[in-house]
Amino acid sequence: QVQLVESGGGSVQAGGSLRLSCAASGSIFSSNAMYWYRQAPGKQRELVARITSGGSTLYADSVKGRFTISRDNAKNTVYLQMNSLKPEDTAVYYCHVNLFWGQGTRVTVSS
């Protein structure tokens, strides 16, 4: 059984930064791409960033240049560094791998 536990969410003002973490249990981590998704109130869940097992990254256009995804295979953890946050980044952020989802961590950005 795989468990994904996100942390690092919170409330910040526009222009601020947050770093999200997702710790994965089980043996699924190192050989799989890891994803961050987000879901804003009243909107569909959307892909924010992806990192492959080899470290290749992909970002949604809305976060390019502001967010950075990284992973530490030794710690079974994936990170999302979020800088220059905007009110439209307000959402619940989810970690995802294979068929599994974390419980989400809420990010609120005030103007």
XYZ file of N, CA and C in Angstrom, residues 7-13 15-21 36-38 48-49 59 63 65-69 79-86 89-94 105-109:
135
model
N 2.667 18.191 2.896
C 2.796 19.183 3.960
C 3.349 20.469 3.362
N 3.279 21.542 4.149
C 3.885 22.797 3.722
C 2.910 23.856 3.244
N 1.641 23.518 3.153
C 0.668 24.521 2.743
C 0.479 25.577 3.819
N -0.252 26.627 3.457
C -0.519 27.688 4.411
C -1.058 28.912 3.716
N -1.048 30.017 4.444
C -1.551 31.290 3.920
C -0.404 32.269 3.784
N -0.311 32.884 2.624
C 0.738 33.866 2.374
C 0.154 35.022 1.585
N 0.861 36.120 1.586
C 0.475 37.257 0.754
C 1.050 37.097 -0.646
N 3.147 37.411 -3.806
C 4.575 37.663 -3.889
C 5.399 36.783 -2.966
N 4.729 36.106 -2.045
C 5.429 35.255 -1.094
C 5.779 33.898 -1.669
N 6.349 33.061 -0.809
C 6.818 31.733 -1.213
C 6.351 30.682 -0.220
N 6.180 29.482 -0.742
C 5.911 28.303 0.074
C 6.639 27.124 -0.551
N 6.957 26.147 0.281
C 7.555 24.915 -0.213
C 6.710 23.745 0.237
N 6.142 23.044 -0.703
C 5.348 21.863 -0.403
C 6.232 20.620 -0.450
N 5.905 19.673 0.409
C 6.604 18.390 0.425
C 5.586 17.270 0.330
N 2.475 16.981 -9.131
C 1.697 17.888 -8.281
C 0.516 18.380 -9.106
N -0.651 18.260 -8.529
C -1.883 18.798 -9.101
C -2.452 19.816 -8.117
N -3.388 20.609 -8.589
C -4.106 21.515 -7.694
C -5.559 21.634 -8.135
N -0.002 20.706 -12.228
C 0.886 21.836 -11.952
C 2.300 21.536 -12.450
N 2.824 20.362 -12.077
C 4.196 20.020 -12.439
C 4.383 18.516 -12.359
N 6.021 21.738 -16.581
C 5.224 22.672 -15.787
C 4.017 23.181 -16.579
N 2.516 28.407 -14.199
C 3.476 28.417 -13.080
C 4.927 28.427 -13.558
N 8.508 29.332 -14.477
C 9.347 30.429 -14.009
C 9.111 30.818 -12.564
N 8.052 30.289 -11.948
C 7.752 30.611 -10.544
C 7.840 29.384 -9.639
N 7.462 28.231 -10.167
C 7.456 27.001 -9.378
C 8.588 26.080 -9.835
N 9.119 25.326 -8.894
C 10.150 24.343 -9.204
C 9.830 23.028 -8.502
N 9.755 21.955 -9.286
C 9.542 20.630 -8.718
C 10.890 19.926 -8.617
N 9.179 17.654 -3.876
C 8.967 19.010 -3.384
C 8.374 19.882 -4.486
N 7.707 20.933 -4.056
C 7.261 21.967 -4.984
C 7.583 23.313 -4.345
N 8.614 23.961 -4.854
C 8.970 25.301 -4.398
C 8.143 26.290 -5.194
N 7.391 27.103 -4.483
C 6.484 28.050 -5.130
C 6.899 29.466 -4.744
N 7.318 30.225 -5.716
C 7.736 31.613 -5.509
C 6.807 32.559 -6.248
N 6.881 33.809 -5.886
C 6.064 34.843 -6.542
C 4.599 34.418 -6.623
N 4.093 33.964 -5.514
C 2.723 33.435 -5.495
C 1.704 34.515 -5.802
N 0.648 34.082 -6.473
C -0.434 34.977 -6.880
C -1.747 34.483 -6.260
N -3.157 31.268 -7.472
C -2.535 30.007 -7.080
C -3.261 29.368 -5.889
N -4.221 30.065 -5.328
C -4.984 29.528 -4.212
C -5.700 28.250 -4.636
N -5.453 27.161 -3.897
C -6.008 25.863 -4.250
C -5.578 24.846 -3.201
N -6.154 23.659 -3.310
C -5.630 22.513 -2.586
C -4.668 21.801 -3.532
N -3.462 21.550 -3.054
C -2.421 20.935 -3.857
C -2.289 19.464 -3.478
N -2.249 18.627 -4.510
C -2.209 17.181 -4.320
C -0.958 16.592 -4.960
N -2.926 19.529 0.469
C -2.529 20.580 1.399
C -2.997 21.911 0.813
N -3.610 22.718 1.657
C -4.252 23.941 1.169
C -3.271 25.090 1.116
N -3.319 25.818 0.015
C -2.521 27.027 -0.173
C -3.480 28.186 -0.427
N -3.324 29.228 0.370
C -4.153 30.419 0.203
C -3.251 31.622 0.016
N -3.449 32.334 -1.070
C -2.644 33.509 -1.373
C -3.561 34.727 -1.391
